[in-house]
mmCIF file of C-alpha atoms and ligand atoms in Angstrom:
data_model
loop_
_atom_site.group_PDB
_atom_site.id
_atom_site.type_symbol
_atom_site.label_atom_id
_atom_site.label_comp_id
_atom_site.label_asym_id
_atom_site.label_seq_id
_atom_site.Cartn_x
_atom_site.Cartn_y
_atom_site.Cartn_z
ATOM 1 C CA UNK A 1 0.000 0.000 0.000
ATOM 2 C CA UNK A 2 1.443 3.367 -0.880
ATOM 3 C CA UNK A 3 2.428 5.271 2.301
ATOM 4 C CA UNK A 4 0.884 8.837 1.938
ATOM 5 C CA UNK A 5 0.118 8.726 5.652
ATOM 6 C CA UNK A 6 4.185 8.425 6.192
ATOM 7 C CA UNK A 7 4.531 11.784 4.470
ATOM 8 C CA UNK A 8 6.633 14.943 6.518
ATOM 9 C CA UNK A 9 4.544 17.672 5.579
ATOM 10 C CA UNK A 10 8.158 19.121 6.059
ATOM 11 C CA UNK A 11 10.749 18.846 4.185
ATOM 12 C CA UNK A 12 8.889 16.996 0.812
ATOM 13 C CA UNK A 13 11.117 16.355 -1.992
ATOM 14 C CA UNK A 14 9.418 15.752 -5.276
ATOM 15 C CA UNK A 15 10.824 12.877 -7.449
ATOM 16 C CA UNK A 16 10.615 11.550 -10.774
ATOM 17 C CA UNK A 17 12.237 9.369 -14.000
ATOM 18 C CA UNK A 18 14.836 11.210 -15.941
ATOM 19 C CA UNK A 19 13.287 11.195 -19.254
ATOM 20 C CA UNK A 20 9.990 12.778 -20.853
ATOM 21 C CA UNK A 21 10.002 15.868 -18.839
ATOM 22 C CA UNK A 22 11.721 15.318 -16.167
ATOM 23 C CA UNK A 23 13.888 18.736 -16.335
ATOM 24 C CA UNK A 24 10.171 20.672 -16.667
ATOM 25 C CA UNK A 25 9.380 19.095 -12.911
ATOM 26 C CA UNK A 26 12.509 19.380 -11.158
ATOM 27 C CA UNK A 27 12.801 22.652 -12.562
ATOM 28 C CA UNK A 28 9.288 23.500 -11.487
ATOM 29 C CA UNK A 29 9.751 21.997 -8.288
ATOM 30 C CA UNK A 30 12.442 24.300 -7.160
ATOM 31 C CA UNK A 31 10.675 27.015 -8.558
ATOM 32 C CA UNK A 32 8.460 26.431 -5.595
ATOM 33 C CA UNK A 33 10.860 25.785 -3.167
ATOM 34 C CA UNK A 34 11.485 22.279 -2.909
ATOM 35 C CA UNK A 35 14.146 19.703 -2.516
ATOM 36 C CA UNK A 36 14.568 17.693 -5.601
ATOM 37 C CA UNK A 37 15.440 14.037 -6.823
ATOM 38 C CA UNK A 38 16.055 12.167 -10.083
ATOM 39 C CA UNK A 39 16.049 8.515 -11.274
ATOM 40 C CA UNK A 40 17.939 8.256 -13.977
ATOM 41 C CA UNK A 41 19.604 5.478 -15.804
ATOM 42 C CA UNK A 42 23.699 5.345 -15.464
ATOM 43 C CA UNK A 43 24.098 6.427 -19.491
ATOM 44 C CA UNK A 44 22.507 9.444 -19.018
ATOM 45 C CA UNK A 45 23.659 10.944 -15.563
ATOM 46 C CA UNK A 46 26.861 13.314 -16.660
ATOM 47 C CA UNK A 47 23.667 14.938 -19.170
ATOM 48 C CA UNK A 48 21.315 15.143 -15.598
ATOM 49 C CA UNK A 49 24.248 16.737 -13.565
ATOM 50 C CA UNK A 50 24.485 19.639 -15.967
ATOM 51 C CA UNK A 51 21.264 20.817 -14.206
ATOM 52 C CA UNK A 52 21.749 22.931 -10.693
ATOM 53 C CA UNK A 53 18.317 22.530 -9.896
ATOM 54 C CA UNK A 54 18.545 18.710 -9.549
ATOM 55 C CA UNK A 55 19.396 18.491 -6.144
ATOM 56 C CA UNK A 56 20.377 14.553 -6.140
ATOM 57 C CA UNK A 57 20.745 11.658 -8.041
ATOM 58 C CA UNK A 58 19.704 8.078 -7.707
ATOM 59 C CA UNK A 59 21.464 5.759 -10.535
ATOM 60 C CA UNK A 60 19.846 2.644 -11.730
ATOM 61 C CA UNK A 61 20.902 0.942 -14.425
ATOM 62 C CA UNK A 62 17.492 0.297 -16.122
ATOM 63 C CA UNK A 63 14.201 1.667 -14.995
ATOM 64 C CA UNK A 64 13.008 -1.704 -14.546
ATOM 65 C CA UNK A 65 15.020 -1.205 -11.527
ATOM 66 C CA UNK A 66 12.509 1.153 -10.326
ATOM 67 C CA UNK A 67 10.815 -1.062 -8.054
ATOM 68 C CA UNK A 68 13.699 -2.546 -6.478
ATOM 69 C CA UNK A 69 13.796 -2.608 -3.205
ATOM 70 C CA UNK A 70 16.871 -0.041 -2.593
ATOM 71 C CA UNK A 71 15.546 2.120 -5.119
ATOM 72 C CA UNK A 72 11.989 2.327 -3.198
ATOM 73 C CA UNK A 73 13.129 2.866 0.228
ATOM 74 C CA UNK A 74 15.718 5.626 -1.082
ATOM 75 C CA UNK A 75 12.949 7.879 -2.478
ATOM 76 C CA UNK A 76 11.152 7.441 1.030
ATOM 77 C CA UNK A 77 13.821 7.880 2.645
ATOM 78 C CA UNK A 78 13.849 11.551 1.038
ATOM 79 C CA UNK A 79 10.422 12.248 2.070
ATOM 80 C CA UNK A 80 9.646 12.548 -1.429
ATOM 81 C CA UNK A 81 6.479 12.114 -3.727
ATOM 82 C CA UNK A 82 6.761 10.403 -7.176
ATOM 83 C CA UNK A 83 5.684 12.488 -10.215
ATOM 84 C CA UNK A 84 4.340 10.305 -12.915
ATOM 85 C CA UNK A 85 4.834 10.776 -16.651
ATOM 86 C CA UNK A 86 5.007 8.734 -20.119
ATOM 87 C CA UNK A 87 8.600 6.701 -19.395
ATOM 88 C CA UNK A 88 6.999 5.357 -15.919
ATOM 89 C CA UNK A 89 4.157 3.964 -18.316
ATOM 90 C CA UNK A 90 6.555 2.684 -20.696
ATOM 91 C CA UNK A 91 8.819 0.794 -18.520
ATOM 92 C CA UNK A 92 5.938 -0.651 -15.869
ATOM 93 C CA UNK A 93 2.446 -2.214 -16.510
ATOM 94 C CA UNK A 94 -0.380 -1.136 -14.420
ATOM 95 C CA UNK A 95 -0.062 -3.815 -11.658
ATOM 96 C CA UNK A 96 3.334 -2.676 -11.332
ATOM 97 C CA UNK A 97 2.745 1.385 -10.672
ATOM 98 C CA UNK A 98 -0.249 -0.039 -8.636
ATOM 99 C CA UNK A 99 1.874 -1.361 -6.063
ATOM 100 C CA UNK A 100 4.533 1.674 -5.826
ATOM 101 C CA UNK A 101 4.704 2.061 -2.617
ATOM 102 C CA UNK A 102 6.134 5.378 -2.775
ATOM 103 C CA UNK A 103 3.082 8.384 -2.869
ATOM 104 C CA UNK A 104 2.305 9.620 -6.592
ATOM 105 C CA UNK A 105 0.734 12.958 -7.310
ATOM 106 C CA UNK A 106 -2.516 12.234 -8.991
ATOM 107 C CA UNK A 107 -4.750 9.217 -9.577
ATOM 108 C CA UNK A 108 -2.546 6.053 -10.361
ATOM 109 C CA UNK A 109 -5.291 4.013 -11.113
ATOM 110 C CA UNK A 110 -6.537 6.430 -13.819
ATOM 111 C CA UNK A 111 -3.405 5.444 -15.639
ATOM 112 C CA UNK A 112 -4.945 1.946 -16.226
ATOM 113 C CA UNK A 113 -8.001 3.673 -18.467
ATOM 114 C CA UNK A 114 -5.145 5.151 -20.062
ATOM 115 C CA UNK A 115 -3.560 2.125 -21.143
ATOM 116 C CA UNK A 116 -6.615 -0.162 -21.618
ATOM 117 C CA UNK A 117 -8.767 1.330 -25.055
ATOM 118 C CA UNK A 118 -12.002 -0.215 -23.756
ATOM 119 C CA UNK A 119 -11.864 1.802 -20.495
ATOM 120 C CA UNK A 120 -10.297 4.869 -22.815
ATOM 121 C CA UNK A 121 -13.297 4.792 -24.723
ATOM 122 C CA UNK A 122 -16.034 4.451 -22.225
ATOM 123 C CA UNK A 123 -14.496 7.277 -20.240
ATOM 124 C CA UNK A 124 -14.523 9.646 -23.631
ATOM 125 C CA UNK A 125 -18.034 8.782 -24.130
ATOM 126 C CA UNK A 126 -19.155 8.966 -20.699
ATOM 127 C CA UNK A 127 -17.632 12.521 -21.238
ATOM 128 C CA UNK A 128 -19.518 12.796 -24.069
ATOM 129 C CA UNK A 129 -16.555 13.701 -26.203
ATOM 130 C CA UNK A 130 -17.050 13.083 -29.792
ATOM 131 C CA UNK A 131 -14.572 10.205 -30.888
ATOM 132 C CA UNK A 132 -13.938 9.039 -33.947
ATOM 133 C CA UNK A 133 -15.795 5.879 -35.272
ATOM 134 C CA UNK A 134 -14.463 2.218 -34.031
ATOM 135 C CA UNK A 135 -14.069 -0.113 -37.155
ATOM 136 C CA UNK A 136 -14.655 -3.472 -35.729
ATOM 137 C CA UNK A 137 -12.638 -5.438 -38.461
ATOM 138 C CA UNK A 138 -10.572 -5.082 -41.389
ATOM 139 C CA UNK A 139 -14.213 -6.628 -43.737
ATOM 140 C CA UNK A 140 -15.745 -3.049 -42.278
ATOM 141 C CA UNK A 141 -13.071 -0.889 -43.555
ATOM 142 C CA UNK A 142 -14.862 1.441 -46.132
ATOM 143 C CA UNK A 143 -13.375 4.675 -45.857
ATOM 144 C CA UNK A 144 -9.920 6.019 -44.597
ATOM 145 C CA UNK A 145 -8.822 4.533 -41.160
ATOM 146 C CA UNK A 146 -6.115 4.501 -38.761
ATOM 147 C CA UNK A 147 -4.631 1.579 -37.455
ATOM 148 C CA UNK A 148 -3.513 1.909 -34.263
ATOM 149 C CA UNK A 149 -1.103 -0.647 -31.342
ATOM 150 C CA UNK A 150 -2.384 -0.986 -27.842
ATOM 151 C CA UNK A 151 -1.318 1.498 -25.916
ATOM 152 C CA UNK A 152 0.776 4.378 -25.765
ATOM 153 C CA UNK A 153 3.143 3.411 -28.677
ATOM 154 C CA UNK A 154 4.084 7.051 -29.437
ATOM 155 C CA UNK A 155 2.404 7.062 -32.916
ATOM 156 C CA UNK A 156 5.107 3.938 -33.968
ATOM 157 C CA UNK A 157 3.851 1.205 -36.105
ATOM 158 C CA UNK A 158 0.302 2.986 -36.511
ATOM 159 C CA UNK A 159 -0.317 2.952 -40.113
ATOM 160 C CA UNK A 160 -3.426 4.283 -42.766
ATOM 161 C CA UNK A 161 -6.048 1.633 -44.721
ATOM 162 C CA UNK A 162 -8.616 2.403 -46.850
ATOM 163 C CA UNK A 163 -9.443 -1.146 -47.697
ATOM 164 C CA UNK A 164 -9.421 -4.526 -46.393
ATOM 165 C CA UNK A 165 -6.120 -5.021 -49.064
ATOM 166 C CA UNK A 166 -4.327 -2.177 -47.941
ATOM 167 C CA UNK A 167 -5.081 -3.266 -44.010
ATOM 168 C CA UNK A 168 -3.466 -6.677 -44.841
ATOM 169 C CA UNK A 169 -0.487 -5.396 -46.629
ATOM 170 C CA UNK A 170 0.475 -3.034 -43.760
ATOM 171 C CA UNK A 171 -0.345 -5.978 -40.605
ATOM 172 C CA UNK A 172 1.826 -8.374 -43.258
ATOM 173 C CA UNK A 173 4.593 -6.288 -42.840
ATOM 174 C CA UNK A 174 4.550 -5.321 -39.136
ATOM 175 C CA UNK A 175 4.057 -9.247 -38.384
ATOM 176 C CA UNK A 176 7.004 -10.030 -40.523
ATOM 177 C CA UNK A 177 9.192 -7.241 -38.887
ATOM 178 C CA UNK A 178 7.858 -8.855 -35.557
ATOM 179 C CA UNK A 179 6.450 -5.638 -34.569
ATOM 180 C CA UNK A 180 3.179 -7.468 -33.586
ATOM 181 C CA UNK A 181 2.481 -11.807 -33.629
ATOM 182 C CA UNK A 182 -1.129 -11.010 -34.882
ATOM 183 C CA UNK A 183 -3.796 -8.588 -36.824
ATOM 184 C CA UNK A 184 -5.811 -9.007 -33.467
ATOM 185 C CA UNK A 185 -2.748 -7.429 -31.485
ATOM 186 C CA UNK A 186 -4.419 -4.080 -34.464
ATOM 187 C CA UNK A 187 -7.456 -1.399 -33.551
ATOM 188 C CA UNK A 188 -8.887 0.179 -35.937
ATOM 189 C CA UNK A 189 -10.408 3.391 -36.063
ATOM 190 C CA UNK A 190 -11.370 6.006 -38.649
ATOM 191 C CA UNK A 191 -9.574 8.703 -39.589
ATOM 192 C CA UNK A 192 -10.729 12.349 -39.458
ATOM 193 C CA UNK A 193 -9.318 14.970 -41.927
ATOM 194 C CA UNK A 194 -7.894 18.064 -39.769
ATOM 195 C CA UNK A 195 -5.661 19.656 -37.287
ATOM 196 C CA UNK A 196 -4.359 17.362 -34.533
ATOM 197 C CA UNK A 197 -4.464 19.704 -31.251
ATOM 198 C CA UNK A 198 -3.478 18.998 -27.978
ATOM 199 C CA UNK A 199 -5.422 20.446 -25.194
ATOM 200 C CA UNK A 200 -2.912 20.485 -21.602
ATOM 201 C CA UNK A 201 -5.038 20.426 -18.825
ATOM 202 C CA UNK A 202 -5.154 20.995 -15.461
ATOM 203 C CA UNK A 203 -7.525 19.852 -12.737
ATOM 204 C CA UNK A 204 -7.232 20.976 -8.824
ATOM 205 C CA UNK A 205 -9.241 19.389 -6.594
ATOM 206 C CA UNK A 206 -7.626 21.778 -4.428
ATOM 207 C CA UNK A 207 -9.796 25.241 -5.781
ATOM 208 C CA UNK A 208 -11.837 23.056 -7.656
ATOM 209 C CA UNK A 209 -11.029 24.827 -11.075
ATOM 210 C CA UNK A 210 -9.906 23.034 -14.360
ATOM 211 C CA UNK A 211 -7.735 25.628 -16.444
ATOM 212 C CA UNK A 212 -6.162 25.234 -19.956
ATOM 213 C CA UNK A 213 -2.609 25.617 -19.191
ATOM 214 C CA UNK A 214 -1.330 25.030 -22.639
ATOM 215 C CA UNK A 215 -2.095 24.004 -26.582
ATOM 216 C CA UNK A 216 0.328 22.315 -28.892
ATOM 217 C CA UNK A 217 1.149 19.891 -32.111
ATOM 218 C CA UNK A 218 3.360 16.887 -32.251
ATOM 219 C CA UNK A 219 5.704 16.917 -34.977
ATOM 220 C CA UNK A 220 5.775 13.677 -36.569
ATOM 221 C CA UNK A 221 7.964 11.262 -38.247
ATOM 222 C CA UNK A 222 7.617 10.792 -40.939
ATOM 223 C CA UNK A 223 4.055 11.748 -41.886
ATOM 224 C CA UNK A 224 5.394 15.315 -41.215
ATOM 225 C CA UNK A 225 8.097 15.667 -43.677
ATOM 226 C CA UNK A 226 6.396 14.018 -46.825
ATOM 227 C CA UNK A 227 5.226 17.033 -47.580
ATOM 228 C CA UNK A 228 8.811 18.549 -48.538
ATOM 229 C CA UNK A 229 8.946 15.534 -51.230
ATOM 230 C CA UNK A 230 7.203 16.083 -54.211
ATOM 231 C CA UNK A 231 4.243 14.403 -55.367
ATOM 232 C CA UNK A 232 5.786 12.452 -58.052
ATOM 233 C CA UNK A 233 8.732 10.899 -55.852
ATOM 234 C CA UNK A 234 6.057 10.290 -53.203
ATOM 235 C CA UNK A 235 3.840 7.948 -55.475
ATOM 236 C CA UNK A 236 7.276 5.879 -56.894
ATOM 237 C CA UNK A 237 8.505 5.726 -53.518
ATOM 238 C CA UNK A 238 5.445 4.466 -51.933
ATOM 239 C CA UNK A 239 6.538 5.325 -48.367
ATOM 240 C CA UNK A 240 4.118 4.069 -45.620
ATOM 241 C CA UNK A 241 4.192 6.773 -43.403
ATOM 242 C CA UNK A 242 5.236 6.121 -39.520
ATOM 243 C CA UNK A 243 3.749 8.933 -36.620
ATOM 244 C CA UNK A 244 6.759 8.602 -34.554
ATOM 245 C CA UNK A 245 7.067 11.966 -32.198
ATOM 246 C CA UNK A 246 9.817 14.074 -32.333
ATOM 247 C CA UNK A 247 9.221 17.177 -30.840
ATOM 248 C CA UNK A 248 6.320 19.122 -29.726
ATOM 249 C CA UNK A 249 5.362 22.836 -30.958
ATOM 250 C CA UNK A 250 3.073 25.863 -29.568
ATOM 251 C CA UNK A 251 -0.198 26.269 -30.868
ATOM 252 C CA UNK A 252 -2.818 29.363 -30.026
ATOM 253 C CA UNK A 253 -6.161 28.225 -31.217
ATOM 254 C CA UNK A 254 -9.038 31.055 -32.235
ATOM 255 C CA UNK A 255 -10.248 32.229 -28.719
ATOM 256 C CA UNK A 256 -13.749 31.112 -29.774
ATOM 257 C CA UNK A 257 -13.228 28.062 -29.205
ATOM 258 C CA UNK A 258 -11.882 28.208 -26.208
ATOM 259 C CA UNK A 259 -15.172 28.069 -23.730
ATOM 260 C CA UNK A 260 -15.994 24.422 -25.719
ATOM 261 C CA UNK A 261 -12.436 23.549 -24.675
ATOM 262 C CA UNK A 262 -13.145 25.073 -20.940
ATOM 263 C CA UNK A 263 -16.676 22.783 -20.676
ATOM 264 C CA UNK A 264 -14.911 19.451 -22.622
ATOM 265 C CA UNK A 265 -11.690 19.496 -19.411
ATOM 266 C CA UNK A 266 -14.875 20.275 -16.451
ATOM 267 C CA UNK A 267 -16.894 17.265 -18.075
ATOM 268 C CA UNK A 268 -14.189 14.945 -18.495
ATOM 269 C CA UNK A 269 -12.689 15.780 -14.796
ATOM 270 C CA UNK A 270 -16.694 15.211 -13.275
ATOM 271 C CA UNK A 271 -16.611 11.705 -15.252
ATOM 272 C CA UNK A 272 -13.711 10.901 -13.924
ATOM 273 C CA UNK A 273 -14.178 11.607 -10.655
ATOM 274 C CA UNK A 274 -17.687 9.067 -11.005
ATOM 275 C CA UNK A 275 -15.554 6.193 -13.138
ATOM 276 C CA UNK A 276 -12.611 6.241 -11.271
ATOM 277 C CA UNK A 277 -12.129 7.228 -7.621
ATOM 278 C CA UNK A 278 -10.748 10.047 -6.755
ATOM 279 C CA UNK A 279 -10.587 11.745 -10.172
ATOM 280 C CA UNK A 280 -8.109 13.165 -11.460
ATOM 281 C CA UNK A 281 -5.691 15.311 -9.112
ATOM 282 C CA UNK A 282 -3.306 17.016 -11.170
ATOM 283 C CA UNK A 283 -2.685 17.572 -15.421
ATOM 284 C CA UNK A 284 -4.183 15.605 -18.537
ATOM 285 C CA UNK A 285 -4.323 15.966 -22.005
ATOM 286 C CA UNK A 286 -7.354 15.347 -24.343
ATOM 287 C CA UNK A 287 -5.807 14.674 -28.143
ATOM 288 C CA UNK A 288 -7.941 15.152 -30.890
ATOM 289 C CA UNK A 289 -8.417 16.962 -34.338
ATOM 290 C CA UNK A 290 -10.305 20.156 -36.105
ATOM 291 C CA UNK A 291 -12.099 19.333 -39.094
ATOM 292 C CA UNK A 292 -13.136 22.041 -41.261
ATOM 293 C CA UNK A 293 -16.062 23.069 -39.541
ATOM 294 C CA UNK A 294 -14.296 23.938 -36.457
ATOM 295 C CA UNK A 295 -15.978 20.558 -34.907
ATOM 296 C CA UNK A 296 -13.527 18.499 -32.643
ATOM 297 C CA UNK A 297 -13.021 14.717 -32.015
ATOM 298 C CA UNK A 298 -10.574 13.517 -29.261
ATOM 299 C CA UNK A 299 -8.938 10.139 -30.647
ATOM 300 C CA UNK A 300 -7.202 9.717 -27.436
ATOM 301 C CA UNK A 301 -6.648 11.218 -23.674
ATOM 302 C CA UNK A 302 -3.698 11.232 -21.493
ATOM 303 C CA UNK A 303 -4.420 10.962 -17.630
ATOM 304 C CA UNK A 304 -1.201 12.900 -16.589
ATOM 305 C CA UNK A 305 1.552 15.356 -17.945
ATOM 306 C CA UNK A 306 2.247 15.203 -21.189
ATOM 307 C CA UNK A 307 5.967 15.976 -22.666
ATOM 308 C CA UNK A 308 4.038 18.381 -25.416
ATOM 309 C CA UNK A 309 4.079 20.627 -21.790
ATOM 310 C CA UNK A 310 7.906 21.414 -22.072
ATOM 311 C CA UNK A 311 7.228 23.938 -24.407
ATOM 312 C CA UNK A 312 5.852 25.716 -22.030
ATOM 313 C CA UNK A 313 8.719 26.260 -19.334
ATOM 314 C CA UNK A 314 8.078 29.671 -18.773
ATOM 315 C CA UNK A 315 4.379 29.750 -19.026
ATOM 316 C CA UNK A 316 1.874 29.864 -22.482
ATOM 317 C CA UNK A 317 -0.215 32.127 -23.820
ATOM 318 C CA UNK A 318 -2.801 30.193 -21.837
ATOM 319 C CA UNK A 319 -1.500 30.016 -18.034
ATOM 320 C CA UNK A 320 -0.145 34.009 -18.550
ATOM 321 C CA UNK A 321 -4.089 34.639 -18.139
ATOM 322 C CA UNK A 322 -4.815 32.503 -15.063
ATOM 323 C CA UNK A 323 -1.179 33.441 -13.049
ATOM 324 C CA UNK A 324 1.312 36.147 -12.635
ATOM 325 C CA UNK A 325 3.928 33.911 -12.932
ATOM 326 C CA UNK A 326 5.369 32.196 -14.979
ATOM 327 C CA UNK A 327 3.841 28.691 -14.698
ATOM 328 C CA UNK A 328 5.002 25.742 -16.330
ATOM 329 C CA UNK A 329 3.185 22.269 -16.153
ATOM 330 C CA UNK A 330 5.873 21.418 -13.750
ATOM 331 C CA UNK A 331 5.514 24.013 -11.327
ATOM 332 C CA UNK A 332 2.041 24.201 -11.747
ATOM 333 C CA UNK A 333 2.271 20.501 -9.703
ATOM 334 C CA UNK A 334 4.345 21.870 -7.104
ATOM 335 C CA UNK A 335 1.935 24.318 -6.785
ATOM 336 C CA UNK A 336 -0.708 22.376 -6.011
ATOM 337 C CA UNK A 337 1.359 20.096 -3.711
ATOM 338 C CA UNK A 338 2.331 23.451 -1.789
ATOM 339 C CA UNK A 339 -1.307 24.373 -1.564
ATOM 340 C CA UNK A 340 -2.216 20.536 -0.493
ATOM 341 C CA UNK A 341 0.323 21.301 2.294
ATOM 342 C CA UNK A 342 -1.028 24.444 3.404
ATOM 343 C CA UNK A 343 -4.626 23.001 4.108
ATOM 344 C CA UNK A 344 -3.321 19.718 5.435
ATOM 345 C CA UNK A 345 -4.818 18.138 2.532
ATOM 346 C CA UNK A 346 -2.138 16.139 0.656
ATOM 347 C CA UNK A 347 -4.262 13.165 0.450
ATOM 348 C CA UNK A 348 -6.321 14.818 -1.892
ATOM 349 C CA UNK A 349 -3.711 15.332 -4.516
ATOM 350 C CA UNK A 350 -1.773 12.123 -4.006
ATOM 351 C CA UNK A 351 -2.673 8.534 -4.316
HETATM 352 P P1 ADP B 1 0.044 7.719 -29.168
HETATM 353 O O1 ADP B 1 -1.091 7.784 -28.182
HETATM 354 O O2 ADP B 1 0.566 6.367 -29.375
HETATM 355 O O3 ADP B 1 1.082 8.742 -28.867
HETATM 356 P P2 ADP B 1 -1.712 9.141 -30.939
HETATM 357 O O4 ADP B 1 -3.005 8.524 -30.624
HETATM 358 O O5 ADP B 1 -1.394 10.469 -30.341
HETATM 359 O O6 ADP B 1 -0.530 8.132 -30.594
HETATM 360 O O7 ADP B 1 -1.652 9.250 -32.510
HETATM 361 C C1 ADP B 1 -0.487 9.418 -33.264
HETATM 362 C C2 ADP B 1 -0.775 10.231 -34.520
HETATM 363 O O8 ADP B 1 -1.903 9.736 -35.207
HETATM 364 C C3 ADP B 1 -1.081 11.705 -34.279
HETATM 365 O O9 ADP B 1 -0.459 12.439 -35.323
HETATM 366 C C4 ADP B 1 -2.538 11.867 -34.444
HETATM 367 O O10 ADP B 1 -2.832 13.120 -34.962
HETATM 368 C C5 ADP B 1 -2.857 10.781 -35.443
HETATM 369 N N1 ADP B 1 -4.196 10.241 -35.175
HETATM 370 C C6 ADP B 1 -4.522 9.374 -34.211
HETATM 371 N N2 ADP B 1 -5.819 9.026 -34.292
HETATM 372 C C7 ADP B 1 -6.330 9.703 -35.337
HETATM 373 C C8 ADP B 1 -7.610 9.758 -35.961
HETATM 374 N N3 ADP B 1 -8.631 9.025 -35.519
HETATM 375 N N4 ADP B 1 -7.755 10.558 -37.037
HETATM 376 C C9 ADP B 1 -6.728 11.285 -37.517
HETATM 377 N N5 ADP B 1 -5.493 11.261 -36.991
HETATM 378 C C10 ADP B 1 -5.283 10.478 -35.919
#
């Protein structure tokens, strides 16, 4: 059982896995005073200790090492809290962060809706989001589609059919590169012509106010370059494009949409707070596109910080209206912790 109860309200340290955006929380962290620590993996300390605001360093050699024993009792040891973020997903399955014993800012067990597209979808809906329409097999493929992995693959491996034919080419080949042992290991989903956006979130439970704290694009490879080869090369070359992020750039949308955007993060925080006990403390993302008509469908959701936040180090155009500060992602956390501690209400951010 995690060990919230074991907490010094003095003294925290706030903790997380070198990768993703690590440097955004530590950075944020001591922004708002407090003592920070990093996991990272042996290969990449000398690039961590560059950082002055990175108070201390635990080496593992893997992040599977994460759970170790030693590794566990020296973040409690620190008095610190775990952040959570996209390489704690990648390198443990839900079980696993289930069972850290160490206290983690937000919801952990919203992470397995995250993971699992069943529960993803049912907590869209339940939002009533508008989501893009399930294909059930590869026969029902009559329009443009996107074929997707489970879980958070990073846009690697997802490819486009528009056919039962092309479906079956593109499995072929990921089965043969071992990518995947089946077609049933494939979701299928249709595509919808737009904008990708992603809306940064964040929910206190704290003041009880969701604010927008950021917008941005993922820049893509390889769908994202094709454009720079020309039409003819494109068709001889027949390239199947991959959606393997890169980087991450800023995005202001047209301020009309923005109360939609406002009423989509307060549904989606009320559903989760009914779904999935307590809610969710802390940031999210919902991912989705603009069509033409300015409508927008979420294809996915992320239920904590997402690295597209690191843009936003020293604020956005977004959380420059809601604070005189600047307020990163990152700090925004600390923040919260800091205000948890001031009402003697940690348990309500941490899980
Ligand atoms: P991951 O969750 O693995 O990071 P995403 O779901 O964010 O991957 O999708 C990767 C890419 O695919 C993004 O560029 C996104 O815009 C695009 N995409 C995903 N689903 C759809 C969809 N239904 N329609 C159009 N584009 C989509």
């Amino acid at each position: 059982m995690q060990e919230v109860t074991k907490l010094n309200r003095n003294g925290l340290t706030i903790s997380t896995l070198g990768s993703h955006c690590s440097l955004q929380l530590l950075k944020g962290a001591k922004d708002e005073g407090f003592k920070t620590l990093l996991i990272s993996e042996e290969s990449r300390l000398g690039f961590y200790q560059r950082f002055n605001f990175i108070d201390d360093i635990f080496p593992v050699k893997s992040f599977k090492e994460f759970l170790a024993e030693s590794c566990q009792q020296y973040i409690k040891r620190k008095n610190a809290i775990l952040i959570p973020h996209g390489t704690l997903i990648a390198y443990l399955d839900n079980e696993q962060i289930e069972s850290i014993t160490v206290p983690i800012f937000g919801n952990r067990w919203i992470l397995r809706w995250e993971a699992d597209r069943k529960l993803k979808q049912r907590l869209m809906e339940e939002s009533e989001l508008r989501t893009p329409k399930i294909v059930e097999t590869k026969e029902h493929i009559d329009k443009l589609c996107i074929v997707k992995l489970h879980g958070a693959a990073g846009g690697r491996g997802y490819f486009l059919a528009w056919n039962k034919e092309s479906f079956e080419n593109a499995a072929t080949k990921l089965i043969q590169s071992m990518v995947i042992r089946s077609e049933n290991e494939l979701y299928i989903q249709e595509y919808v012509i737009g904008v990708p956006v992603y809306l940064q979130f964040f929910y206190s439970p704290i003041t009880r106010k969701v604010d927008l704290m950021g917008v941005d694009r993922r820049y893509e490879s390889d769908i994202d370059a094709l454009a720079r080869i020309p039409a003819k090369q494109q068709l001889e070359l027949c390239i199947e494009p991959s959606y393997n992020v890169i980087g991450n750039s800023p995005l202001v949308l047209r301020e009309s949409l923005l109360p939609e955007i406002y009423s989509m993060g307060e549904k989606f925080v009320e559903t989760t707070k009914r779904l999935v006990h307590p809610g969710i403390p802390g940031p999210f993302c919902i991912e989705g596109v603009y069509d033409r008509d300015g409508r927008f469908t979420a294809f996915e959701f992320s239920a904590r910080i997402v690295a597209g936040t690191n843009i936003f180090l020293d604020g956005s155009p977004y959380s420059g209206l809601i604070f005189d500060k600047p307020m990163s992602m990152g700090r925004r956390i600390a923040y919260e912790i800091k205000l948890a501690r001031r009402k003697a209400a940690l348990r309500m951010v941490l899980t």
